[in-house]
Short mmCIF file of C-alpha atoms and ligand atoms in Angstrom, two decimals:
data_model
loop_
_atom_site.label_atom_id
_atom_site.label_comp_id
_atom_site.label_asym_id
_atom_site.label_seq_id
_atom_site.Cartn_x
_atom_site.Cartn_y
_atom_site.Cartn_z
CA MET A 243 124.46 59.14 70.72
CA GLY A 244 126.05 60.19 73.94
CA SER A 245 122.68 61.17 75.35
CA VAL A 246 123.39 59.73 78.78
CA LEU A 247 124.38 62.52 81.10
CA PRO A 248 125.94 62.03 84.50
CA ALA A 249 123.25 62.13 87.16
CA ASP A 250 124.63 65.22 88.86
CA LEU A 251 124.12 67.26 85.72
CA PHE A 252 120.39 66.69 86.02
CA LEU A 253 120.44 68.19 89.50
CA GLY A 254 123.12 70.70 88.67
CA GLU A 255 122.36 74.31 89.52
CA ASN A 256 118.70 73.68 90.17
CA ASN A 257 118.90 71.85 93.39
CA MET A 258 118.14 73.98 96.41
CA GLN A 259 115.97 73.37 99.47
CA LEU A 260 114.23 75.52 102.03
CA TYR A 261 113.64 73.83 105.39
CA ILE A 262 111.14 75.58 107.62
CA ALA A 263 112.66 75.14 111.07
CA GLY A 264 109.94 77.27 112.67
CA GLY A 265 107.78 80.33 112.04
CA CYS A 266 105.05 78.91 109.77
CA GLY A 267 101.83 77.91 111.53
CA ASP A 268 103.85 78.54 114.66
CA GLN A 269 104.02 81.04 117.49
CA GLY A 270 107.28 82.87 116.87
CA ARG A 271 110.35 80.63 116.39
CA ASN A 272 111.12 82.10 112.96
CA CYS A 273 113.96 80.14 111.38
CA PHE A 274 114.70 79.12 107.79
CA TYR A 275 117.49 76.82 106.64
CA ILE A 276 118.57 76.92 102.99
CA GLU A 277 120.84 74.39 101.41
CA GLY A 278 122.09 74.23 97.83
CA ASP A 279 124.80 72.22 96.15
CA ARG A 280 127.57 74.45 97.38
CA HIS A 281 126.20 76.68 100.10
CA ALA A 282 124.02 76.50 103.19
CA PHE A 283 122.80 79.27 105.48
CA ILE A 284 120.12 80.19 107.99
CA VAL A 285 117.82 83.20 108.08
CA ASP A 286 116.75 84.15 111.62
CA ALA A 287 117.00 81.96 114.69
CA GLY A 288 114.04 82.66 116.93
CA THR A 289 112.44 80.98 119.90
CA SER A 290 108.69 80.50 120.33
CA THR A 291 106.47 83.10 121.97
CA ASP A 292 104.04 80.61 123.55
CA GLY A 293 105.92 80.75 126.84
CA LEU A 294 107.81 77.52 126.13
CA ASP A 295 110.80 79.10 124.32
CA ARG A 296 110.82 76.24 121.82
CA LEU A 297 113.92 76.04 119.63
CA PRO A 298 114.04 75.75 115.82
CA ASP A 299 113.82 72.26 114.28
CA LEU A 300 117.37 72.07 112.95
CA SER A 301 119.47 68.91 112.94
CA PRO A 302 123.03 69.09 114.34
CA GLU A 303 124.29 68.57 110.77
CA MET A 304 122.32 71.57 109.48
CA ILE A 305 123.62 73.78 112.27
CA ARG A 306 127.21 72.78 111.53
CA ARG A 307 126.83 73.02 107.77
CA ALA A 308 125.34 76.54 107.77
CA GLU A 309 127.99 79.06 106.75
CA TYR A 310 126.06 82.21 107.65
CA LEU A 311 123.20 83.35 109.84
CA PHE A 312 121.27 86.33 108.48
CA VAL A 313 119.31 88.14 111.20
CA THR A 314 116.43 90.39 110.12
CA HIS A 315 115.87 92.21 113.45
CA SER A 316 116.28 92.05 117.20
CA HIS A 317 112.96 90.58 118.38
CA LYS A 318 113.28 87.31 120.29
CA ASP A 319 111.11 85.38 117.86
CA HIS A 320 113.96 85.98 115.38
CA THR A 321 117.05 85.97 117.63
CA GLY A 322 116.27 83.91 120.75
CA ALA A 323 118.12 80.82 119.43
CA ILE A 324 121.39 82.43 118.25
CA GLU A 325 123.26 81.28 121.33
CA TYR A 326 121.79 77.78 120.95
CA LEU A 327 123.14 77.59 117.39
CA GLU A 328 126.58 78.67 118.54
CA ASN A 329 126.54 76.14 121.36
CA ASN A 330 125.70 73.44 118.85
CA GLY A 331 128.44 73.95 116.32
CA PHE A 332 127.53 77.02 114.30
CA THR A 333 130.72 79.06 113.84
CA GLY A 334 129.94 81.33 110.87
CA PRO A 335 129.34 85.06 110.82
CA VAL A 336 126.01 86.40 112.09
CA LEU A 337 124.93 89.30 109.87
CA MET A 338 122.73 92.11 111.18
CA SER A 339 122.37 95.89 111.25
CA ASN A 340 124.12 97.98 113.85
CA GLN A 341 120.80 98.89 115.54
CA THR A 342 119.90 95.22 115.81
CA TYR A 343 123.26 94.48 117.40
CA GLN A 344 122.70 97.20 119.99
CA GLN A 345 119.23 95.89 120.86
CA ILE A 346 119.94 92.17 121.34
CA HIS A 347 120.98 90.88 124.74
CA TYR A 348 123.12 87.95 123.64
CA LYS A 349 125.95 89.22 121.41
CA PRO A 350 127.11 86.60 118.87
CA LYS A 351 130.77 85.56 118.93
CA ASN A 352 131.22 86.35 115.26
CA THR A 353 129.06 89.30 114.19
CA MET A 354 129.19 90.97 110.79
CA ILE A 355 127.53 94.41 110.86
CA LEU A 356 125.78 95.48 107.66
CA ASP A 357 127.12 98.74 106.31
CA SER A 358 124.08 100.99 105.83
CA THR A 359 125.93 103.23 103.38
CA ALA A 360 126.44 100.32 100.96
CA PRO A 361 123.48 97.94 101.13
CA GLU A 362 125.07 95.32 98.91
CA LEU A 363 127.60 92.71 99.83
CA SER A 364 129.42 89.84 98.16
CA LEU A 365 130.31 87.13 100.66
CA ASP A 366 132.07 85.03 98.09
CA GLY A 367 131.79 84.68 94.34
CA GLU A 368 128.61 82.61 94.58
CA LEU A 369 126.79 84.29 97.44
CA SER A 370 125.87 87.95 97.39
CA LEU A 371 123.09 89.99 98.91
CA ARG A 372 121.20 93.22 99.10
CA TRP A 373 119.16 94.43 102.01
CA GLY A 374 116.77 97.23 102.82
CA ARG A 375 114.78 98.60 105.76
CA THR A 376 111.49 96.82 106.51
CA GLY A 377 109.72 99.58 108.51
CA HIS A 378 108.96 97.17 111.39
CA CYS A 379 111.37 98.57 113.99
CA ALA A 380 114.74 100.32 114.07
CA GLY A 381 117.38 98.03 112.57
CA ALA A 382 114.95 95.68 110.83
CA VAL A 383 116.03 94.61 107.33
CA TRP A 384 114.88 92.39 104.47
CA TYR A 385 117.35 90.27 102.50
CA TYR A 386 117.62 89.55 98.80
CA ILE A 387 120.19 86.81 98.45
CA THR A 388 121.74 85.43 95.27
CA VAL A 389 123.34 82.04 95.77
CA ASP A 390 124.43 79.35 93.32
CA GLY A 391 122.40 80.98 90.56
CA LYS A 392 119.20 81.20 92.65
CA ARG A 393 117.56 84.36 94.00
CA LEU A 394 115.83 84.35 97.37
CA PHE A 395 113.88 87.07 99.15
CA PHE A 396 113.20 87.16 102.90
CA SER A 397 110.93 90.02 103.95
CA GLY A 398 111.58 89.73 107.69
CA ASP A 399 108.82 91.40 109.70
CA TYR A 400 107.69 93.92 107.11
CA ARG A 401 105.61 97.08 107.18
CA GLU A 402 105.43 99.70 104.46
CA ASN A 403 104.18 103.24 105.23
CA ASP A 404 104.66 103.03 108.96
CA THR A 405 104.14 106.33 110.76
CA PHE A 406 107.67 106.30 112.21
CA TYR A 407 110.03 103.82 110.53
CA ARG A 408 111.23 103.98 106.97
CA CYS A 409 110.76 101.04 104.64
CA ASP A 410 112.64 100.42 101.41
CA ALA A 411 109.55 99.14 99.63
CA VAL A 412 110.28 96.02 97.61
CA ARG A 413 109.21 96.38 93.98
CA GLY A 414 110.12 94.65 90.77
CA LEU A 415 112.34 92.00 92.32
CA THR A 416 112.65 88.61 90.67
CA ALA A 417 113.13 85.66 92.99
CA ASP A 418 112.87 81.86 92.85
CA LEU A 419 111.68 81.85 96.46
CA ALA A 420 110.11 84.54 98.64
CA VAL A 421 109.45 84.06 102.35
CA ILE A 422 107.01 86.86 103.21
CA ASP A 423 105.50 88.19 106.42
CA SER A 424 101.81 87.27 106.50
CA ALA A 425 101.15 87.65 110.19
CA TYR A 426 97.54 88.77 110.06
CA SER A 427 94.85 86.63 108.44
CA ARG A 428 92.60 89.63 107.83
CA MET A 429 92.04 91.02 104.34
CA ASP A 430 92.15 94.76 105.04
CA ARG A 431 95.18 97.05 104.98
CA ALA A 432 97.14 99.05 107.53
CA GLU A 433 95.35 102.40 107.21
CA ASP A 434 92.09 100.96 108.54
CA MET A 435 93.91 99.29 111.41
CA ARG A 436 95.74 102.47 112.43
CA LYS A 437 92.47 104.40 112.35
CA ALA A 438 90.86 101.82 114.64
CA VAL A 439 93.70 102.24 117.16
CA ALA A 440 93.41 106.05 117.05
CA ASP A 441 89.62 105.83 117.45
CA ALA A 442 89.93 103.52 120.46
CA ALA A 443 92.48 105.86 122.04
CA LYS A 444 90.30 108.88 121.43
CA GLU A 445 87.28 107.25 122.97
CA ALA A 446 89.16 106.43 126.17
CA LEU A 447 90.79 109.85 126.38
CA GLY A 448 87.53 111.63 125.61
CA GLN A 449 86.12 110.24 128.85
CA SER A 450 89.03 111.95 130.64
CA ALA A 451 90.67 108.68 131.58
CA PRO A 452 94.43 108.24 131.45
CA LEU A 453 95.34 105.75 128.72
CA LEU A 454 98.01 103.08 129.10
CA LEU A 455 99.60 101.33 126.12
CA PRO A 456 101.88 98.40 126.96
CA VAL A 457 104.45 98.08 124.13
CA PRO A 458 107.80 96.38 123.47
CA SER A 459 111.01 98.38 123.95
CA TYR A 460 111.76 98.36 120.22
CA GLY A 461 109.00 98.65 117.66
CA ARG A 462 105.46 99.95 117.50
CA GLY A 463 105.62 102.30 120.53
CA LEU A 464 107.22 105.12 118.55
CA SER A 465 104.94 104.46 115.57
CA MET A 466 101.78 104.80 117.67
CA ALA A 467 103.10 107.81 119.59
CA MET A 468 103.78 109.49 116.26
CA LEU A 469 100.29 108.73 114.97
CA PHE A 470 98.73 110.13 118.16
CA TYR A 471 100.87 113.26 117.96
CA GLN A 472 100.05 113.79 114.31
CA THR A 473 96.34 113.10 114.86
CA PHE A 474 95.66 114.82 118.18
CA GLY A 475 98.44 117.40 118.34
CA GLU A 476 98.96 118.64 121.91
CA ALA A 477 95.42 117.73 123.05
CA TYR A 478 96.56 114.57 124.86
CA PRO A 479 100.10 114.80 126.29
CA ILE A 480 102.22 111.73 125.52
CA HIS A 481 104.48 110.12 128.14
CA MET A 482 106.96 107.25 127.76
CA SER A 483 108.85 104.76 129.91
CA ALA A 484 112.56 105.59 130.05
CA LYS A 485 113.52 102.82 127.65
CA LEU A 486 111.16 103.97 124.92
CA ARG A 487 111.96 107.64 125.39
CA ASP A 488 115.62 106.75 125.19
CA GLN A 489 114.91 105.15 121.80
CA TRP A 490 113.15 108.32 120.74
CA LEU A 491 116.18 110.41 121.74
CA ARG A 492 118.52 108.00 119.95
CA ILE A 493 116.77 107.59 116.63
CA GLY A 494 114.14 110.35 116.50
CA HIS A 495 116.58 112.78 114.90
CA ARG A 496 118.55 110.30 112.80
CA SER A 497 117.43 110.01 109.27
CA TYR A 498 118.35 106.42 108.54
CA PHE A 499 115.46 104.67 110.29
CA ALA A 500 113.00 107.51 110.95
CA HIS A 501 110.99 109.41 108.33
CA GLU A 502 112.22 112.78 107.11
CA GLU A 503 109.36 114.85 108.62
CA ILE A 504 109.95 113.36 112.08
CA LEU A 505 113.48 114.75 112.25
CA GLY A 506 112.05 118.25 112.64
CA TYR A 507 109.87 117.51 115.70
CA PRO A 508 111.30 118.65 119.03
CA PHE A 509 112.25 115.86 121.43
CA ASP A 510 109.86 117.16 124.11
CA ILE A 511 106.71 116.20 122.20
CA PHE A 512 107.17 112.89 124.08
CA ARG A 513 107.70 113.34 127.80
CA PRO A 514 109.62 111.13 130.22
CA TRP A 515 107.48 109.08 132.61
CA ASP A 516 108.26 107.47 135.97
CA GLU A 517 105.77 104.62 135.32
CA THR A 518 103.82 105.69 138.41
CA SER A 519 102.07 109.06 138.05
CA LEU A 520 98.90 109.29 135.94
CA GLU A 521 96.64 112.14 134.81
CA GLY A 522 93.28 112.03 133.03
CA GLY A 523 93.47 112.71 129.29
CA HIS A 524 97.15 111.82 129.10
CA ILE A 525 98.71 108.94 127.12
CA TYR A 526 101.29 106.61 128.70
CA PHE A 527 103.52 104.17 126.81
CA LEU A 528 104.77 101.41 129.10
CA THR A 529 107.63 99.20 127.83
CA ASP A 530 106.21 95.94 129.15
CA ALA A 531 104.14 94.59 126.25
CA GLN A 532 103.18 91.33 127.98
CA LEU A 533 102.74 92.84 131.46
CA SER A 534 105.50 90.57 132.75
CA LYS A 535 106.46 92.88 135.60
CA ALA A 536 104.56 92.93 138.89
CA LYS A 537 104.98 96.71 138.99
CA SER A 538 103.07 97.10 135.71
CA ARG A 539 100.19 94.97 136.98
CA GLN A 540 100.13 96.87 140.25
CA LEU A 541 99.79 100.15 138.35
CA ILE A 542 96.75 98.80 136.51
CA ASP A 543 95.21 97.17 139.58
CA CYS A 544 95.58 100.32 141.71
CA HIS A 545 94.01 102.58 139.06
CA PRO A 546 90.56 101.37 138.03
CA GLU A 547 90.08 104.66 136.11
CA LEU A 548 93.04 103.81 133.85
CA SER A 549 92.12 102.59 130.34
CA VAL A 550 94.44 99.86 129.07
CA LEU A 551 94.83 99.20 125.36
CA MET A 552 96.75 96.20 124.00
CA THR A 553 97.89 96.54 120.40
CA GLY A 554 100.12 93.53 119.61
CA SER A 555 100.11 89.75 119.91
CA LEU A 556 99.47 88.44 123.40
CA HIS A 557 102.16 85.89 124.18
CA GLY A 558 102.24 82.84 126.40
CA TYR A 559 104.45 84.53 128.95
CA GLY A 560 103.46 87.55 131.04
CA LYS A 561 99.92 88.48 132.01
CA ALA A 562 98.73 90.67 129.13
CA LYS A 563 96.55 87.86 127.90
CA PHE A 564 94.90 87.51 131.28
CA TYR A 565 94.08 91.24 131.46
CA TYR A 566 92.55 91.08 128.02
CA GLU A 567 90.55 87.92 128.67
CA SER A 568 89.22 89.22 131.97
CA GLY A 569 87.96 92.35 130.19
CA ARG A 570 90.26 94.74 132.08
CA ALA A 571 92.20 95.62 128.91
CA ALA A 572 90.88 96.35 125.42
CA PHE A 573 92.58 95.06 122.31
CA VAL A 574 92.93 96.74 118.90
CA LEU A 575 95.68 95.41 116.65
CA TRP A 576 98.35 97.87 115.48
CA PRO A 577 99.77 96.95 112.07
CA ASN A 578 103.48 96.33 112.24
CA HIS A 579 103.28 93.23 110.07
CA LEU A 580 101.51 92.49 106.82
CA THR A 581 97.90 91.39 106.49
CA LYS A 582 97.12 88.56 104.12
CA GLN A 583 95.91 91.18 101.62
CA GLU A 584 99.20 93.05 101.83
CA THR A 585 101.22 89.85 101.42
CA ALA A 586 99.31 89.33 98.17
CA ASP A 587 99.94 92.99 97.22
CA LEU A 588 103.68 92.56 97.79
CA ALA A 589 103.81 89.33 95.82
CA ALA A 590 101.94 91.00 92.94
CA ALA A 591 104.41 93.91 92.86
CA ASN A 592 107.32 91.51 92.31
CA ALA A 593 108.08 88.38 90.32
CA PHE A 594 108.29 85.60 92.87
CA SER A 595 108.11 82.01 91.57
CA LEU A 596 107.34 80.52 94.96
CA VAL A 597 105.87 82.40 97.93
CA VAL A 598 106.05 80.97 101.45
CA PRO A 599 104.00 83.05 103.93
CA PHE A 600 105.33 83.09 107.49
CA HIS A 601 104.66 84.55 110.94
CA ASN A 602 101.02 83.45 110.97
CA PRO A 603 100.17 80.98 113.76
CA LYS A 604 97.06 79.87 111.89
CA GLU A 605 98.62 79.13 108.53
CA LYS A 606 100.70 76.01 108.37
CA PRO A 607 102.05 75.08 104.93
CA GLU A 608 101.52 71.53 103.71
CA THR A 609 105.23 70.80 103.83
CA ASP A 610 108.26 71.88 105.84
CA VAL A 611 110.62 71.36 102.90
CA TYR A 612 110.49 73.17 99.56
CA SER A 613 112.70 72.38 96.57
CA PHE A 614 113.18 75.12 94.06
ZN1 ZN B 922 109.45 91.63 115.04
ZN1 ZN B 923 108.56 88.49 114.39
#
């Protein structure tokens, strides 16, 4: 008797969807739209890195319905489409760390800065979150969001045990859905990859060549410089473009994003560089990861003795790819994302009912919509 329940009770609390708007089996364009019965939000709004600046696949209704945009970090593949969302009807707060806000070029109209002294926040009775540092670059955070009775984890670009950046390692979390960095298809772990980069550097420097490392302004440059300093000591002096050295001066002695032991190193272990002068046996970090600037290419072209080592993904814009393919530059991947093995490690250290790997151009999930 009375066994017929209204249809909405069957859906009830359990009805939530993840729409992959980009970032899975994709080049950049990381963007995830989540909609439940009462709330909708977006995590990251990136453009593609294939040179086409493709926008996320979000309908105008989704953009208008989203109440919040959670930004994991400043890189364009996570932030390039923020302005597009705002121009298409998104009016909610954009949440991010203070460092992320300082690094992005387009400043959102309605920014909510995460308070690093209290990494928990209740946005309304039904939506609350925690965040932690991911170790990928200064300002990068993961999110653990509780909404309408569901728990969701977004790793952002994630790297435990980086040589420079701190990570609040995620352990023992329970979540109905986990969207996890799985950028590298390989099955090894970061230590081996770091060693390969150090070995490649040592080989070049051992032949008394100057060594050039094109890197982004925010991210692995400081991590690699730290590894070289800790491995080689003063044997190979380390120089940096102004933008990277400025980062070093800003965060090198601040405990929030950098490791404890780094705070004790003097600033002059990394020297300023005019992006022109070169000496054999010295290391040079150039903040032009994709060799987009003519000046960077000129430096390489005018110095055949200069060894060039690429250490991150080669995008569709710039000329880094060309230098690698022509054999002028070597390539050894620096780990500032997770390998497939480490994605599995992270999943095993937590209780995630559904894992969606992202950030891997080669791995496209069977569906763009998950119900959970
Ligand atoms: Zn990133
Ligand atoms: Zn990314």
